[in-house]
Amino acid sequence: MRRADRLFQLVQIIRGRRLTTAAFLAQRLEVSERTVYRDVADLQHQGVPIEGEAGVGYRLGAGFELPPLMFSQEEASALVAAARLAQSWVDPALARNIETGLGKILSVLPAAARVSAEALALYAPALGLDDTIRARLQILREAVEAHQKLRLSYRDVSGDASERTVRPLGCFYWGKVWTLSTWCELRSDFRGFRLDRMDAVDVLPERFRDEAGKTLADMMRQLKARAAAECNAAETAAATLSPQRQ
């Protein structure tokens, strides 16, 4: 938990009780009592009216309220734009959650900001993905979240078919095309598969745990290292050719 989030939680806990001990706060926030003492002292220094002392307990002074989360008119419009674009390119479950989440945000805005955001002249017609790809994307995303293995029936760019058992690591959007990044058990390496080339997707009952060398973070490090190596090779080749051109 970030320190800012912890401080917010600390104030929320204290405000909901008549007297709160440092031991109780430490247990709820999963930190040491020493950290609680330091956090309370910092909040008091910033003007939060926390009363009490170490060894006795704390309470919040009367009349103190945390400021509500609020968006400017420009921020609200940006959220509407992002939501409209995203809804055309994500799976049905996420699209519904975007709709309800955006509705909650708009409902607490001042009337003028809400009207302006809803009137934003930016639209994304739902023509991006067909229903088959949308449904498949939801299956893959949920398998990633559940750490559940998949069996893919796949056709490569040449049309050759194969079956792969994979550990799904993440879904990536490349502009009209979604891919699934995986650890492929057949190749014992990272592989990417386009959703529109999958003939079938079966969710297997077997789950997997993150293992060193087989995670999404490992894949990203490998890609960065490969890109850096290719860049260095290109610079070396350019430097080698430069004297010859002269």
mmCIF file of C-alpha atoms in Angstrom:
data_model
loop_
_atom_site.group_PDB
_atom_site.id
_atom_site.type_symbol
_atom_site.label_atom_id
_atom_site.label_comp_id
_atom_site.label_asym_id
_atom_site.label_seq_id
_atom_site.Cartn_x
_atom_site.Cartn_y
_atom_site.Cartn_z
ATOM 1 C CA MET A 1 0.000 0.000 0.000
ATOM 2 C CA ARG A 2 1.306 3.452 -0.912
ATOM 3 C CA ARG A 3 1.951 5.766 2.014
ATOM 4 C CA ALA A 4 -0.625 8.266 0.752
ATOM 5 C CA ASP A 5 -3.244 5.517 0.683
ATOM 6 C CA ARG A 6 -2.208 4.364 4.152
ATOM 7 C CA LEU A 7 -2.591 7.864 5.587
ATOM 8 C CA PHE A 8 -6.037 8.159 4.043
ATOM 9 C CA GLN A 9 -7.034 4.778 5.503
ATOM 10 C CA LEU A 10 -5.643 5.775 8.905
ATOM 11 C CA VAL A 11 -7.838 8.886 9.036
ATOM 12 C CA GLN A 12 -10.869 6.878 7.911
ATOM 13 C CA ILE A 13 -10.353 4.295 10.659
ATOM 14 C CA ILE A 14 -9.898 6.922 13.398
ATOM 15 C CA ARG A 15 -12.943 8.935 12.298
ATOM 16 C CA GLY A 16 -15.149 5.838 12.514
ATOM 17 C CA ARG A 17 -14.311 5.056 16.186
ATOM 18 C CA ARG A 18 -14.569 6.934 19.469
ATOM 19 C CA LEU A 19 -11.002 5.985 20.462
ATOM 20 C CA THR A 20 -8.480 4.061 18.415
ATOM 21 C CA THR A 21 -5.242 2.626 19.768
ATOM 22 C CA ALA A 22 -1.996 2.478 17.849
ATOM 23 C CA ALA A 23 -2.031 -1.312 18.214
ATOM 24 C CA PHE A 24 -5.430 -1.516 16.518
ATOM 25 C CA LEU A 25 -4.295 0.783 13.713
ATOM 26 C CA ALA A 26 -1.097 -1.207 13.223
ATOM 27 C CA GLN A 27 -3.089 -4.422 12.914
ATOM 28 C CA ARG A 28 -5.600 -2.980 10.449
ATOM 29 C CA LEU A 29 -2.948 -1.314 8.293
ATOM 30 C CA GLU A 30 -0.448 -4.187 8.595
ATOM 31 C CA VAL A 31 2.391 -1.961 9.756
ATOM 32 C CA SER A 32 4.335 -1.533 12.986
ATOM 33 C CA GLU A 33 3.137 0.670 15.847
ATOM 34 C CA ARG A 34 6.229 2.810 15.304
ATOM 35 C CA THR A 35 4.996 3.499 11.750
ATOM 36 C CA VAL A 36 1.570 4.446 13.134
ATOM 37 C CA TYR A 37 3.121 6.917 15.594
ATOM 38 C CA ARG A 38 5.133 8.496 12.772
ATOM 39 C CA ASP A 39 2.127 8.697 10.431
ATOM 40 C CA VAL A 40 -0.091 10.275 13.095
ATOM 41 C CA ALA A 41 2.597 12.849 13.911
ATOM 42 C CA ASP A 42 2.926 13.720 10.204
ATOM 43 C CA LEU A 43 -0.845 14.124 9.845
ATOM 44 C CA GLN A 44 -0.996 16.337 12.942
ATOM 45 C CA HIS A 45 1.821 18.451 11.518
ATOM 46 C CA GLN A 46 -0.196 18.846 8.292
ATOM 47 C CA GLY A 47 -3.176 20.162 10.260
ATOM 48 C CA VAL A 48 -5.359 17.077 10.600
ATOM 49 C CA PRO A 49 -6.953 17.442 14.083
ATOM 50 C CA ILE A 50 -6.067 14.037 15.501
ATOM 51 C CA GLU A 51 -6.273 14.169 19.288
ATOM 52 C CA GLY A 52 -4.626 11.806 21.755
ATOM 53 C CA GLU A 53 -1.177 10.355 22.211
ATOM 54 C CA ALA A 54 0.879 7.201 21.922
ATOM 55 C CA GLY A 55 -0.045 4.599 24.537
ATOM 56 C CA VAL A 56 -3.532 6.032 25.080
ATOM 57 C CA GLY A 57 -5.371 6.231 21.779
ATOM 58 C CA TYR A 58 -6.495 8.656 19.107
ATOM 59 C CA ARG A 59 -9.699 10.325 18.016
ATOM 60 C CA LEU A 60 -10.547 12.844 15.325
ATOM 61 C CA GLY A 61 -11.519 16.370 16.256
ATOM 62 C CA ALA A 62 -15.124 17.389 15.623
ATOM 63 C CA GLY A 63 -16.009 18.959 12.291
ATOM 64 C CA PHE A 64 -13.181 17.470 10.266
ATOM 65 C CA GLU A 65 -14.160 16.118 6.863
ATOM 66 C CA LEU A 66 -12.039 14.734 4.053
ATOM 67 C CA PRO A 67 -12.570 16.620 0.791
ATOM 68 C CA PRO A 68 -14.714 14.680 -1.709
ATOM 69 C CA LEU A 69 -13.176 13.318 -4.888
ATOM 70 C CA MET A 70 -14.027 15.799 -7.634
ATOM 71 C CA PHE A 71 -13.156 16.198 -11.287
ATOM 72 C CA SER A 72 -12.828 19.346 -13.328
ATOM 73 C CA GLN A 73 -14.980 19.786 -16.422
ATOM 74 C CA GLU A 74 -11.978 18.962 -18.605
ATOM 75 C CA GLU A 75 -11.158 15.830 -16.585
ATOM 76 C CA ALA A 76 -14.762 14.656 -16.784
ATOM 77 C CA SER A 77 -14.759 15.112 -20.561
ATOM 78 C CA ALA A 78 -11.505 13.158 -20.817
ATOM 79 C CA LEU A 79 -13.022 10.288 -18.829
ATOM 80 C CA VAL A 80 -16.062 10.203 -21.111
ATOM 81 C CA ALA A 81 -13.806 10.145 -24.176
ATOM 82 C CA ALA A 82 -11.673 7.319 -22.784
ATOM 83 C CA ALA A 83 -14.738 5.316 -21.780
ATOM 84 C CA ARG A 84 -16.408 5.652 -25.187
ATOM 85 C CA LEU A 85 -13.258 4.556 -27.003
ATOM 86 C CA ALA A 86 -12.588 1.661 -24.649
ATOM 87 C CA GLN A 87 -16.118 0.269 -24.876
ATOM 88 C CA SER A 88 -15.640 -0.441 -28.582
ATOM 89 C CA TRP A 89 -12.487 -2.472 -28.071
ATOM 90 C CA VAL A 90 -12.937 -4.474 -24.866
ATOM 91 C CA ASP A 91 -14.946 -7.536 -23.901
ATOM 92 C CA PRO A 92 -18.642 -7.321 -22.918
ATOM 93 C CA ALA A 93 -18.071 -7.577 -19.146
ATOM 94 C CA LEU A 94 -15.536 -4.757 -19.117
ATOM 95 C CA ALA A 95 -17.726 -2.640 -21.387
ATOM 96 C CA ARG A 96 -20.643 -2.968 -18.930
ATOM 97 C CA ASN A 97 -18.418 -2.099 -15.981
ATOM 98 C CA ILE A 98 -17.091 0.954 -17.837
ATOM 99 C CA GLU A 99 -20.661 2.103 -18.414
ATOM 100 C CA THR A 100 -21.740 1.719 -14.772
ATOM 101 C CA GLY A 101 -18.503 3.186 -13.426
ATOM 102 C CA LEU A 102 -18.751 6.213 -15.674
ATOM 103 C CA GLY A 103 -22.365 6.689 -14.625
ATOM 104 C CA LYS A 104 -21.322 6.823 -10.976
ATOM 105 C CA ILE A 105 -18.679 9.442 -11.730
ATOM 106 C CA LEU A 106 -21.044 11.601 -13.766
ATOM 107 C CA SER A 107 -23.761 11.390 -11.118
ATOM 108 C CA VAL A 108 -21.656 13.249 -8.528
ATOM 109 C CA LEU A 109 -20.454 16.015 -10.843
ATOM 110 C CA PRO A 110 -21.895 19.511 -10.753
ATOM 111 C CA ALA A 111 -24.709 19.860 -13.282
ATOM 112 C CA ALA A 112 -22.729 22.052 -15.694
ATOM 113 C CA ALA A 113 -19.739 19.685 -15.750
ATOM 114 C CA ARG A 114 -21.996 16.651 -16.220
ATOM 115 C CA VAL A 115 -23.909 18.205 -19.127
ATOM 116 C CA SER A 116 -20.669 19.313 -20.788
ATOM 117 C CA ALA A 117 -19.059 15.880 -20.423
ATOM 118 C CA GLU A 118 -22.104 14.013 -21.731
ATOM 119 C CA ALA A 119 -22.312 16.387 -24.723
ATOM 120 C CA LEU A 120 -18.718 15.667 -25.763
ATOM 121 C CA ALA A 121 -18.682 15.358 -29.566
ATOM 122 C CA LEU A 122 -16.399 12.334 -29.665
ATOM 123 C CA TYR A 123 -17.833 8.901 -30.413
ATOM 124 C CA ALA A 124 -16.569 5.395 -31.139
ATOM 125 C CA PRO A 125 -19.224 3.270 -32.890
ATOM 126 C CA ALA A 126 -19.188 -0.339 -31.765
ATOM 127 C CA LEU A 127 -17.656 -1.640 -34.990
ATOM 128 C CA GLY A 128 -14.201 -2.504 -33.676
ATOM 129 C CA LEU A 129 -14.525 -6.156 -32.690
ATOM 130 C CA ASP A 130 -16.996 -8.803 -33.756
ATOM 131 C CA ASP A 131 -18.909 -10.720 -31.117
ATOM 132 C CA THR A 132 -16.691 -13.808 -31.400
ATOM 133 C CA ILE A 133 -13.508 -11.858 -30.656
ATOM 134 C CA ARG A 134 -15.206 -9.964 -27.825
ATOM 135 C CA ALA A 135 -16.315 -13.184 -26.161
ATOM 136 C CA ARG A 136 -12.881 -14.719 -26.664
ATOM 137 C CA LEU A 137 -11.169 -11.674 -25.178
ATOM 138 C CA GLN A 138 -13.248 -12.003 -22.021
ATOM 139 C CA ILE A 139 -12.319 -15.692 -21.669
ATOM 140 C CA LEU A 140 -8.632 -14.929 -22.099
ATOM 141 C CA ARG A 141 -8.648 -11.949 -19.733
ATOM 142 C CA GLU A 142 -10.373 -13.942 -17.027
ATOM 143 C CA ALA A 143 -7.906 -16.820 -17.504
ATOM 144 C CA VAL A 144 -5.014 -14.383 -17.059
ATOM 145 C CA GLU A 145 -6.557 -13.071 -13.844
ATOM 146 C CA ALA A 146 -7.227 -16.598 -12.528
ATOM 147 C CA HIS A 147 -3.786 -17.973 -13.531
ATOM 148 C CA GLN A 148 -5.530 -20.735 -15.453
ATOM 149 C CA LYS A 149 -3.875 -22.636 -18.299
ATOM 150 C CA LEU A 150 -5.358 -22.646 -21.807
ATOM 151 C CA ARG A 151 -5.339 -24.957 -24.796
ATOM 152 C CA LEU A 152 -5.299 -23.018 -28.063
ATOM 153 C CA SER A 153 -6.118 -24.251 -31.546
ATOM 154 C CA TYR A 154 -4.179 -21.758 -33.651
ATOM 155 C CA ARG A 155 -3.345 -20.896 -37.254
ATOM 156 C CA ASP A 156 -0.151 -18.980 -37.984
ATOM 157 C CA VAL A 157 0.335 -16.380 -40.732
ATOM 158 C CA SER A 158 0.837 -19.170 -43.290
ATOM 159 C CA GLY A 159 -2.361 -20.912 -42.243
ATOM 160 C CA ASP A 160 -0.588 -23.843 -40.581
ATOM 161 C CA ALA A 161 -2.573 -25.209 -37.638
ATOM 162 C CA SER A 162 -1.204 -26.224 -34.250
ATOM 163 C CA GLU A 163 -2.352 -26.838 -30.710
ATOM 164 C CA ARG A 164 -0.612 -25.173 -27.765
ATOM 165 C CA THR A 165 -0.944 -25.426 -24.019
ATOM 166 C CA VAL A 166 -0.033 -22.030 -22.604
ATOM 167 C CA ARG A 167 0.136 -19.948 -19.491
ATOM 168 C CA PRO A 168 -1.739 -16.725 -20.360
ATOM 169 C CA LEU A 169 0.168 -13.650 -19.171
ATOM 170 C CA GLY A 170 -1.578 -10.627 -20.656
ATOM 171 C CA CYS A 171 -3.821 -9.314 -23.428
ATOM 172 C CA PHE A 172 -2.335 -6.578 -25.636
ATOM 173 C CA TYR A 173 -4.142 -4.233 -27.995
ATOM 174 C CA TRP A 174 -2.287 -3.129 -31.133
ATOM 175 C CA GLY A 175 -4.937 -1.104 -32.943
ATOM 176 C CA LYS A 176 -7.772 -3.292 -34.296
ATOM 177 C CA VAL A 177 -5.862 -6.428 -33.273
ATOM 178 C CA TRP A 178 -5.644 -8.075 -29.844
ATOM 179 C CA THR A 179 -2.915 -10.558 -28.983
ATOM 180 C CA LEU A 180 -2.423 -12.892 -26.050
ATOM 181 C CA SER A 181 1.092 -13.056 -24.597
ATOM 182 C CA THR A 182 1.892 -16.409 -23.048
ATOM 183 C CA TRP A 183 4.466 -18.844 -21.804
ATOM 184 C CA CYS A 184 4.177 -21.642 -24.376
ATOM 185 C CA GLU A 185 4.804 -25.093 -22.931
ATOM 186 C CA LEU A 186 5.488 -26.565 -26.370
ATOM 187 C CA ARG A 187 8.281 -24.086 -27.146
ATOM 188 C CA SER A 188 9.382 -23.508 -23.537
ATOM 189 C CA ASP A 189 9.482 -19.825 -24.346
ATOM 190 C CA PHE A 190 7.331 -16.721 -24.567
ATOM 191 C CA ARG A 191 4.940 -16.580 -27.502
ATOM 192 C CA GLY A 192 2.223 -14.209 -28.712
ATOM 193 C CA PHE A 193 -1.007 -15.298 -30.412
ATOM 194 C CA ARG A 194 -3.492 -13.165 -32.342
ATOM 195 C CA LEU A 195 -7.062 -13.602 -31.181
ATOM 196 C CA ASP A 196 -8.390 -13.562 -34.749
ATOM 197 C CA ARG A 197 -6.242 -16.592 -35.620
ATOM 198 C CA MET A 198 -7.512 -18.738 -32.778
ATOM 199 C CA ASP A 199 -9.913 -21.438 -33.971
ATOM 200 C CA ALA A 200 -10.745 -22.591 -30.432
ATOM 201 C CA VAL A 201 -9.885 -21.729 -26.839
ATOM 202 C CA ASP A 202 -10.322 -24.230 -24.019
ATOM 203 C CA VAL A 203 -9.876 -23.206 -20.404
ATOM 204 C CA LEU A 204 -8.100 -26.028 -18.575
ATOM 205 C CA PRO A 205 -8.758 -26.893 -14.913
ATOM 206 C CA GLU A 206 -5.025 -26.677 -14.174
ATOM 207 C CA ARG A 207 -3.829 -23.468 -12.559
ATOM 208 C CA PHE A 208 -0.276 -22.173 -12.491
ATOM 209 C CA ARG A 209 1.882 -20.117 -10.174
ATOM 210 C CA ASP A 210 4.328 -17.464 -11.209
ATOM 211 C CA GLU A 211 7.769 -18.973 -11.724
ATOM 212 C CA ALA A 212 11.042 -17.139 -12.260
ATOM 213 C CA GLY A 213 11.698 -16.760 -15.972
ATOM 214 C CA LYS A 214 8.091 -17.393 -16.995
ATOM 215 C CA THR A 215 6.241 -14.253 -15.885
ATOM 216 C CA LEU A 216 4.980 -11.210 -17.740
ATOM 217 C CA ALA A 217 7.694 -9.107 -16.091
ATOM 218 C CA ASP A 218 10.319 -11.564 -17.379
ATOM 219 C CA MET A 219 8.857 -11.332 -20.863
ATOM 220 C CA MET A 220 8.949 -7.527 -20.804
ATOM 221 C CA ARG A 221 12.568 -7.540 -19.629
ATOM 222 C CA GLN A 222 13.456 -9.952 -22.421
ATOM 223 C CA LEU A 223 11.789 -7.754 -25.037
ATOM 224 C CA LYS A 224 13.544 -4.634 -23.744
ATOM 225 C CA ALA A 225 16.911 -6.407 -23.772
ATOM 226 C CA ARG A 226 16.305 -7.645 -27.310
ATOM 227 C CA ALA A 227 15.292 -4.186 -28.503
ATOM 228 C CA ALA A 228 18.389 -2.655 -26.899
ATOM 229 C CA ALA A 229 20.623 -5.276 -28.525
ATOM 230 C CA GLU A 230 19.064 -4.658 -31.940
ATOM 231 C CA CYS A 231 19.491 -0.896 -31.501
ATOM 232 C CA ASN A 232 23.153 -1.323 -30.558
ATOM 233 C CA ALA A 233 23.715 -3.624 -33.522
ATOM 234 C CA ALA A 234 22.150 -1.083 -35.879
ATOM 235 C CA GLU A 235 24.321 1.715 -34.475
ATOM 236 C CA THR A 236 27.443 -0.428 -34.825
ATOM 237 C CA ALA A 237 26.575 -1.295 -38.419
ATOM 238 C CA ALA A 238 25.941 2.374 -39.219
ATOM 239 C CA ALA A 239 29.262 3.376 -37.662
ATOM 240 C CA THR A 240 31.066 0.667 -39.662
ATOM 241 C CA LEU A 241 29.520 1.758 -42.955
ATOM 242 C CA SER A 242 30.053 5.466 -42.375
ATOM 243 C CA PRO A 243 33.829 5.566 -43.191
ATOM 244 C CA GLN A 244 33.245 3.503 -46.338
ATOM 245 C CA ARG A 245 30.715 6.044 -47.583
ATOM 246 C CA GLN A 246 33.201 8.815 -47.021
#
